[in-house]
GROMACS .gro file of C-alpha atoms in nm:
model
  287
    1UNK     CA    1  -1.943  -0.329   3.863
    2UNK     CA    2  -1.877   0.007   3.728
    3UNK     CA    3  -1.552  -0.007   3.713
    4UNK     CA    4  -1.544  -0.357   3.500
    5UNK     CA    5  -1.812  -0.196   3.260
    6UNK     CA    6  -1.532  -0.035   3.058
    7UNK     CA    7  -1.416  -0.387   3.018
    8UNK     CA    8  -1.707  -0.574   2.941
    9UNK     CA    9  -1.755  -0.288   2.645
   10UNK     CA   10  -1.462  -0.403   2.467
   11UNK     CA   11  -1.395  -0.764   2.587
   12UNK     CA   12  -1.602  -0.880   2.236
   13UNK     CA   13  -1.347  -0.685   2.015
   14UNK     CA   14  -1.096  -0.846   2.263
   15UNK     CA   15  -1.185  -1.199   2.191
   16UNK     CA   16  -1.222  -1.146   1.795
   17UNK     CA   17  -0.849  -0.994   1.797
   18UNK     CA   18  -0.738  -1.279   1.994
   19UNK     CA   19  -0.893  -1.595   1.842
   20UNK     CA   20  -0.879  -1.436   1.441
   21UNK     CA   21  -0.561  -1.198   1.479
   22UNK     CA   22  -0.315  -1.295   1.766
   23UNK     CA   23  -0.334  -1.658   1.759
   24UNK     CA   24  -0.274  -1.721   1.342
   25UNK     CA   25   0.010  -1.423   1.379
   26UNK     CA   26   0.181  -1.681   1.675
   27UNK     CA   27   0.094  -1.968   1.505
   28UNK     CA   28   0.271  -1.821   1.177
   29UNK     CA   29   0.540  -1.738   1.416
   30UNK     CA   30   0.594  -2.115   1.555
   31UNK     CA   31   0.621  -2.246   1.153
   32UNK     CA   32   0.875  -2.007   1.100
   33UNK     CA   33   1.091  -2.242   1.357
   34UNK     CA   34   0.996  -2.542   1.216
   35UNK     CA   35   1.039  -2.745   0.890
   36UNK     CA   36   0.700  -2.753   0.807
   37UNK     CA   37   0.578  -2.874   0.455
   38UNK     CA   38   0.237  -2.744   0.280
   39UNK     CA   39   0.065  -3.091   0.299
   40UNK     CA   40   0.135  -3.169   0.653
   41UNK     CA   41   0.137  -2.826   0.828
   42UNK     CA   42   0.134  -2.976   1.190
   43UNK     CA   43   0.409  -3.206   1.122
   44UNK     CA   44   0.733  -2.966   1.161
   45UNK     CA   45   0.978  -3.048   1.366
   46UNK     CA   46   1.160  -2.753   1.548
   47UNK     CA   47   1.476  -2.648   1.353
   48UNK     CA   48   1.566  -2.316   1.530
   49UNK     CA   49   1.613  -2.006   1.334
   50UNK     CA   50   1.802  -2.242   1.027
   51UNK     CA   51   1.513  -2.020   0.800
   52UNK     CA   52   1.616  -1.691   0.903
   53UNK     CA   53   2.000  -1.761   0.851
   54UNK     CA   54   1.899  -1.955   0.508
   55UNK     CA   55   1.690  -1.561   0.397
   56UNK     CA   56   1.933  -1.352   0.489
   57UNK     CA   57   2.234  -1.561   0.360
   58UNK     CA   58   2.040  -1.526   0.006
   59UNK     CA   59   2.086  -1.269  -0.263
   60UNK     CA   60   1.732  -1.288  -0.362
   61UNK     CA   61   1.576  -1.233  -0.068
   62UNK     CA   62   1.759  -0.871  -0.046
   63UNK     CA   63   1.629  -0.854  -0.398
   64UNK     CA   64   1.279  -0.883  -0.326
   65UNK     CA   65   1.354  -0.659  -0.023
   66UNK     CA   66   1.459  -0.374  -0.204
   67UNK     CA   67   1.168  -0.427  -0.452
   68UNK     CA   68   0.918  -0.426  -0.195
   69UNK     CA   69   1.072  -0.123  -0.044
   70UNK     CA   70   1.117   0.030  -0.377
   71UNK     CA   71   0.744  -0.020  -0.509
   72UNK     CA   72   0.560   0.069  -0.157
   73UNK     CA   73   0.747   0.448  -0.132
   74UNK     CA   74   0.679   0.452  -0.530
   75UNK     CA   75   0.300   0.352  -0.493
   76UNK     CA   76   0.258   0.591  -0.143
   77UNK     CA   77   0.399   0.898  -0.287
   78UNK     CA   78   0.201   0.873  -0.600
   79UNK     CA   79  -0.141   0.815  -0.455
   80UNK     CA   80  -0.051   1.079  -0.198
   81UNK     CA   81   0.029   1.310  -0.480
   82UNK     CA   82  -0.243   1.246  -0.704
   83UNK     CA   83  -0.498   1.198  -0.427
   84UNK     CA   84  -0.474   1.514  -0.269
   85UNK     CA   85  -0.433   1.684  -0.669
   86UNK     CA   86  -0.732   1.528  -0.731
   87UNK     CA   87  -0.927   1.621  -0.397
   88UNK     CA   88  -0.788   1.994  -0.401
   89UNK     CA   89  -0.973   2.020  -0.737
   90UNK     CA   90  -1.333   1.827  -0.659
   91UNK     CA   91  -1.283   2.070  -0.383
   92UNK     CA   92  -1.363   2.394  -0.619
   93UNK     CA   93  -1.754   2.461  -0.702
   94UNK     CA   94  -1.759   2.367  -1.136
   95UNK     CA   95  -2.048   2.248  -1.298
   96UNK     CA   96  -2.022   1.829  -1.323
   97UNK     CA   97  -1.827   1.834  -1.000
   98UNK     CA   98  -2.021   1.517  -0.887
   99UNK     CA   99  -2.039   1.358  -1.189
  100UNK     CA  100  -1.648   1.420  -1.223
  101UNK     CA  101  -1.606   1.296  -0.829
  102UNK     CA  102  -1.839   0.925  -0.903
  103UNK     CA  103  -1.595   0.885  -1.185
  104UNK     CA  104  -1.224   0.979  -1.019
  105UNK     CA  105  -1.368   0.677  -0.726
  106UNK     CA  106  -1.409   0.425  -0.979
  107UNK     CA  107  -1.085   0.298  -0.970
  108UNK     CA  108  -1.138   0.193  -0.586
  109UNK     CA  109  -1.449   0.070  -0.667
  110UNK     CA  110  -1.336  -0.183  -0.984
  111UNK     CA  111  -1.244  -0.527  -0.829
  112UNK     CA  112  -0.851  -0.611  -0.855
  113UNK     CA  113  -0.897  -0.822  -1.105
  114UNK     CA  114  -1.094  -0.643  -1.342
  115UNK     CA  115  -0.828  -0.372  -1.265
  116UNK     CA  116  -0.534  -0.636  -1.371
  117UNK     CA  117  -0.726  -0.702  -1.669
  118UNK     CA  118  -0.754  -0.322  -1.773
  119UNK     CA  119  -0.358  -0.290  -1.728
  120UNK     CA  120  -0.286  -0.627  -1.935
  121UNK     CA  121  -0.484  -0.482  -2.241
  122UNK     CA  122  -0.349  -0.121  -2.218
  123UNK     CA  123   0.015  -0.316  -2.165
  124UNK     CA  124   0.008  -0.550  -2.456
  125UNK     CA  125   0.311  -0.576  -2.651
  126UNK     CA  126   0.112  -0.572  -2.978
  127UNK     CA  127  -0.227  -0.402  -2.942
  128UNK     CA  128  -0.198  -0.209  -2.646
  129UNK     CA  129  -0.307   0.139  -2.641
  130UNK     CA  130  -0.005   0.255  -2.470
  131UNK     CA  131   0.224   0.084  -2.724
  132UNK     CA  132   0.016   0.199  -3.008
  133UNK     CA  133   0.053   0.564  -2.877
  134UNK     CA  134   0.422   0.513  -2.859
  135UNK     CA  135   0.436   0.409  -3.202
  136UNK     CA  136   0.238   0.710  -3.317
  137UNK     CA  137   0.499   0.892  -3.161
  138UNK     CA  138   0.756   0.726  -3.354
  139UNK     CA  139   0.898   0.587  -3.114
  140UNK     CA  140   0.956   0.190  -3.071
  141UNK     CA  141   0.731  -0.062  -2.854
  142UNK     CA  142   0.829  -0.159  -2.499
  143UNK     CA  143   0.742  -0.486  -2.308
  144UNK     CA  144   0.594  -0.293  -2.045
  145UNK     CA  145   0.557  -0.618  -1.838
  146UNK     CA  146   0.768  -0.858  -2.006
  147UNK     CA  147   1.086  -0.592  -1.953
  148UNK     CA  148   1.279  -0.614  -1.662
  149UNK     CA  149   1.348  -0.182  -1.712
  150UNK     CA  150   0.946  -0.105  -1.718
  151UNK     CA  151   0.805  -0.397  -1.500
  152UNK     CA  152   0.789  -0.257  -1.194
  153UNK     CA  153   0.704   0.133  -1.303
  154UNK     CA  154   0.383  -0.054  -1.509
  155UNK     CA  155   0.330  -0.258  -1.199
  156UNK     CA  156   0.341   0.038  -0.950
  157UNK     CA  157   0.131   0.267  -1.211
  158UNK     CA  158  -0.144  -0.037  -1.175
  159UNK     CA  159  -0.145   0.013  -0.845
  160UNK     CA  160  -0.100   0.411  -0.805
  161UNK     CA  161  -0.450   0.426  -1.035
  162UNK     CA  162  -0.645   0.123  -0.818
  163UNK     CA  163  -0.548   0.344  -0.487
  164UNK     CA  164  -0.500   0.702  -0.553
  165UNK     CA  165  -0.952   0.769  -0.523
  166UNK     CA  166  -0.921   0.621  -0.131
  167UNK     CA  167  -0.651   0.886  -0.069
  168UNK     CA  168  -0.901   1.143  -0.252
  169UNK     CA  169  -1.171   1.100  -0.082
  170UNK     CA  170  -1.021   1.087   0.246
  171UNK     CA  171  -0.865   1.442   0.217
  172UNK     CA  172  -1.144   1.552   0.041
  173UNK     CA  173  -1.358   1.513   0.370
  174UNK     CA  174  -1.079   1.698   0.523
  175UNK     CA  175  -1.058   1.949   0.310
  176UNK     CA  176  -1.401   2.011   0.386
  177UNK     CA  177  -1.289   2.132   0.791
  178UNK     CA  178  -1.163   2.415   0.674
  179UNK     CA  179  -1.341   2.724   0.738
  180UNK     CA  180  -1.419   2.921   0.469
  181UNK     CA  181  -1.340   3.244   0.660
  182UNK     CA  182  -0.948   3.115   0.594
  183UNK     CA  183  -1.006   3.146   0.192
  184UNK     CA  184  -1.166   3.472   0.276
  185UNK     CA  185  -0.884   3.626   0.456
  186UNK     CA  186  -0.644   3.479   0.226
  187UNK     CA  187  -0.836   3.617  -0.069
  188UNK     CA  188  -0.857   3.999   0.091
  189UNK     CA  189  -0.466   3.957   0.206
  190UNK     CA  190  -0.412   3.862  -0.214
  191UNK     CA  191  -0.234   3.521  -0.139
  192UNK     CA  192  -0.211   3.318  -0.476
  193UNK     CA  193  -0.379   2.959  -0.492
  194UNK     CA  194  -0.032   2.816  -0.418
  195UNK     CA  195   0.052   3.004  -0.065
  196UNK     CA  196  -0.344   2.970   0.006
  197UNK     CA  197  -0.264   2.585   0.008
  198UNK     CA  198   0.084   2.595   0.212
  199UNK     CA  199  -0.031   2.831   0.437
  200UNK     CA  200  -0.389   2.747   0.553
  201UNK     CA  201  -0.502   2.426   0.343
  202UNK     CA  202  -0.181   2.204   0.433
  203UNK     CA  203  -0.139   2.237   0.797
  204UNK     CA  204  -0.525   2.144   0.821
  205UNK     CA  205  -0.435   1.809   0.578
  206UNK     CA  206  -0.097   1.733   0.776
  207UNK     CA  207  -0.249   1.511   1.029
  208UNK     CA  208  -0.475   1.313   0.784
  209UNK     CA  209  -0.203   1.313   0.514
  210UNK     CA  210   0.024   1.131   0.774
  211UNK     CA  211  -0.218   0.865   0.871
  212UNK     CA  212  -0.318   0.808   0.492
  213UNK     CA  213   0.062   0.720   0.438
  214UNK     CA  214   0.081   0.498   0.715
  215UNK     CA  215  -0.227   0.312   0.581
  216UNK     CA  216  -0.116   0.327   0.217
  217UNK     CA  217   0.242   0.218   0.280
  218UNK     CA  218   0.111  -0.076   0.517
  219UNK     CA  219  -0.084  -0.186   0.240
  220UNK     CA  220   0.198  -0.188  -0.024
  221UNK     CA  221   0.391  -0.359   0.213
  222UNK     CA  222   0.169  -0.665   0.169
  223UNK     CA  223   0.004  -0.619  -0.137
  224UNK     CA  224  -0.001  -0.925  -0.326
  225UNK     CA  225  -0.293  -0.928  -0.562
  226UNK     CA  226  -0.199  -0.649  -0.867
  227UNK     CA  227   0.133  -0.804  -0.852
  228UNK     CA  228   0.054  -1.125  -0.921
  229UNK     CA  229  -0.216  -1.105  -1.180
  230UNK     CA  230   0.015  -0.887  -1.393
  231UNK     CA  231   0.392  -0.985  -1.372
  232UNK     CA  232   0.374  -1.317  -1.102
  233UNK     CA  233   0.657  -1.149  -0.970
  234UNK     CA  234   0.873  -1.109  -1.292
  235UNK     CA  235   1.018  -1.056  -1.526
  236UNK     CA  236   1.361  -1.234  -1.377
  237UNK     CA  237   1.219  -1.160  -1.023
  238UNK     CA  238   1.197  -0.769  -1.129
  239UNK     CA  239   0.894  -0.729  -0.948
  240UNK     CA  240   0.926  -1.023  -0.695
  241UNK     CA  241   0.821  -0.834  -0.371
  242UNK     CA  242   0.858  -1.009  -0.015
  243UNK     CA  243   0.504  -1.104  -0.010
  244UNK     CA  244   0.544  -1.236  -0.412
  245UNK     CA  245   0.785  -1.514  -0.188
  246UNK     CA  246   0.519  -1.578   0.090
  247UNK     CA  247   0.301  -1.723  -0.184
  248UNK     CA  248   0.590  -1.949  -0.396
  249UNK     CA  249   0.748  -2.038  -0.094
  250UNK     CA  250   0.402  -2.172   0.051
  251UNK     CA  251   0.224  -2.292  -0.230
  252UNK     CA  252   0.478  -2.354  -0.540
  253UNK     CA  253   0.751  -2.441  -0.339
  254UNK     CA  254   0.534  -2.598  -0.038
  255UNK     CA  255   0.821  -2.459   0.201
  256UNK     CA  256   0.551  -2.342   0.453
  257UNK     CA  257   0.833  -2.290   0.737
  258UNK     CA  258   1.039  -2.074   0.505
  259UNK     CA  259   0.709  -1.893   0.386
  260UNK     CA  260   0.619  -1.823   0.737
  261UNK     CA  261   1.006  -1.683   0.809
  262UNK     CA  262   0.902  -1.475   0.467
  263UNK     CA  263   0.564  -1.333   0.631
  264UNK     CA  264   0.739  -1.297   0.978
  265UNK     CA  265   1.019  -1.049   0.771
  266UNK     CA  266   0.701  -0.851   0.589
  267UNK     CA  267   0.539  -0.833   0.973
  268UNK     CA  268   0.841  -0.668   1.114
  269UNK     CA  269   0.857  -0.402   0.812
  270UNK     CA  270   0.494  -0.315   0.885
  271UNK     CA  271   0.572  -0.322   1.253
  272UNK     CA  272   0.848  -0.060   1.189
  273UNK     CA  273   0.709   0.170   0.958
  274UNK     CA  274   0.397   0.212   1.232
  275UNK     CA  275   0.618   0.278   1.487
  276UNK     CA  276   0.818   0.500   1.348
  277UNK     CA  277   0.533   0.674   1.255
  278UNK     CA  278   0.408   0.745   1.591
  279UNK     CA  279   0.742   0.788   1.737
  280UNK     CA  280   0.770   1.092   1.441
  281UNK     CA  281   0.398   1.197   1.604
  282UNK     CA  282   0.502   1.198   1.963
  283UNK     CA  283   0.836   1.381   1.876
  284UNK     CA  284   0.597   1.637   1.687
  285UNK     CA  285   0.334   1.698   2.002
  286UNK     CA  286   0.659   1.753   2.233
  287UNK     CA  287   0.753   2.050   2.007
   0.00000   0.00000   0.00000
């Protein structure tokens, strides 16, 4: 009985990944290999892998490849960057530090859609704020999300702001292992603010930094929300990510096989980028 007690600990978190996790991701698996339509879901009939030789005989699909790719390493490096910016300075003693650190984690806070709406109003062609600043400048308006040049910068920004106070506060908690008799010594030894943070602050971040990008860049991988409430994947498919398919495939184009071959392509990326990530880790530790 002892020995089984290990088991029976974790057989409830066994069943829930099982029955809400394993079976939909085999069941998505099986549509992919069928001809299955929206309204009749169980009725496919087995058709091999004619999906995944229809996708990657497309142009568009390595389109909306190279725009997923494109926006995730966009939207990860600038949350990492600004999130740790941001956290390095909340980390400093000023007066209104918490009042500055409630507001900075507002953005994570705001619902998607009240975010969307934000980014629509400071987008608009005519009385946006950003195009009224660029006038001011004297310089001419842009369709920020009607261009097919700004699209998916405006879209990624969106995203960078909704995301960046997650990656804050994470390494803000780690900033907060690291003993303060480092900054002392580096202080006494006259190391500037910039080799204080390479030399002491960033190996202590390293670890968390690398499982924040793992998280971050699994998320853009299947982000679909932002996206879609700003640009519904244009203009002219500019920001038409692989997920951005999933959904007209499924529901505009009720192709639910084809979707399914769509989400099975998305579910390999995500598979890839996590192992690759550990592989990088285990490489690492055998140094």
């Amino acid at each position: 009985m002892t020995r089984r007690l290990p088991y029976l600990f974790i057989a409830g978190a066994a069943v829930y990944l099982v029955l809400l996790t394993a079976a939909p991701l085999l069941n998505g698996l099986w549509l992919s290999f069928t001809d299955a339509k929206l309204l009749n879901p169980t009725g496919g009939v087995f058709i091999g892998f004619e999906h995944y030789v229809k996708l990657f005989g497309e142009p568009g699909f390595y389109h909306s490849l190279f725009v997923t790719l494109v926006y995730s390493a966009a939207t990860v490096a600038g949350s990492l960057l600004l999130g740790t910016l941001a956290a390095v300075l909340l980390n400093r003693s000023f007066p209104g530090r918490t009042a500055a650190r409630t507001v900075l984690t507002m953005p994570w806070a705001v619902p998607t859609v009240a975010v969307a709406l934000i980014f629509v109003w400071i987008y608009n062609n005519d009385s946006g704020v950003l195009n009224r600043g660029v006038r001011a400048l004297g310089l001419d308006a842009q369709g920020w999300l009607t261009d097919t040049t700004w699209a998916l910068a405006a879209v990624t920004t969106a995203s960078v702001w909704k995301v960046f106070p997650f990656v804050m506060l994470v390494v803000l908690a780690a900033l907060q292992s690291v003993p303060d008799e480092l900054y002392e010594s580096a202080r006494v030894d006259g190391a500037d603010p910039v080799n204080t943070f390479r030399d002491i602050v960033y190996p202590y971040l390293t670890p968390t930094l690398r499982i924040v990008a793992l998280l971050m860049t699994i998320w853009s991988l299947r982000r679909f929300d932002i996206i879609w409430l700003l640009t519904q994947g244009g203009p002219v498919e500019a920001t038409n990510t692989v997920v951005i398919s999933v959904y007209r495939e499924s529901f505009l184009n009720s192709d639910l096989g084809l979707s399914a071959a769509l989400g099975a392509v998305g579910l390999l990326l995500s598979t890839l980028v996590t192992v690759a990530h550990f592989l990088l880790d285990r490489r690492e530790a055998a140094w």
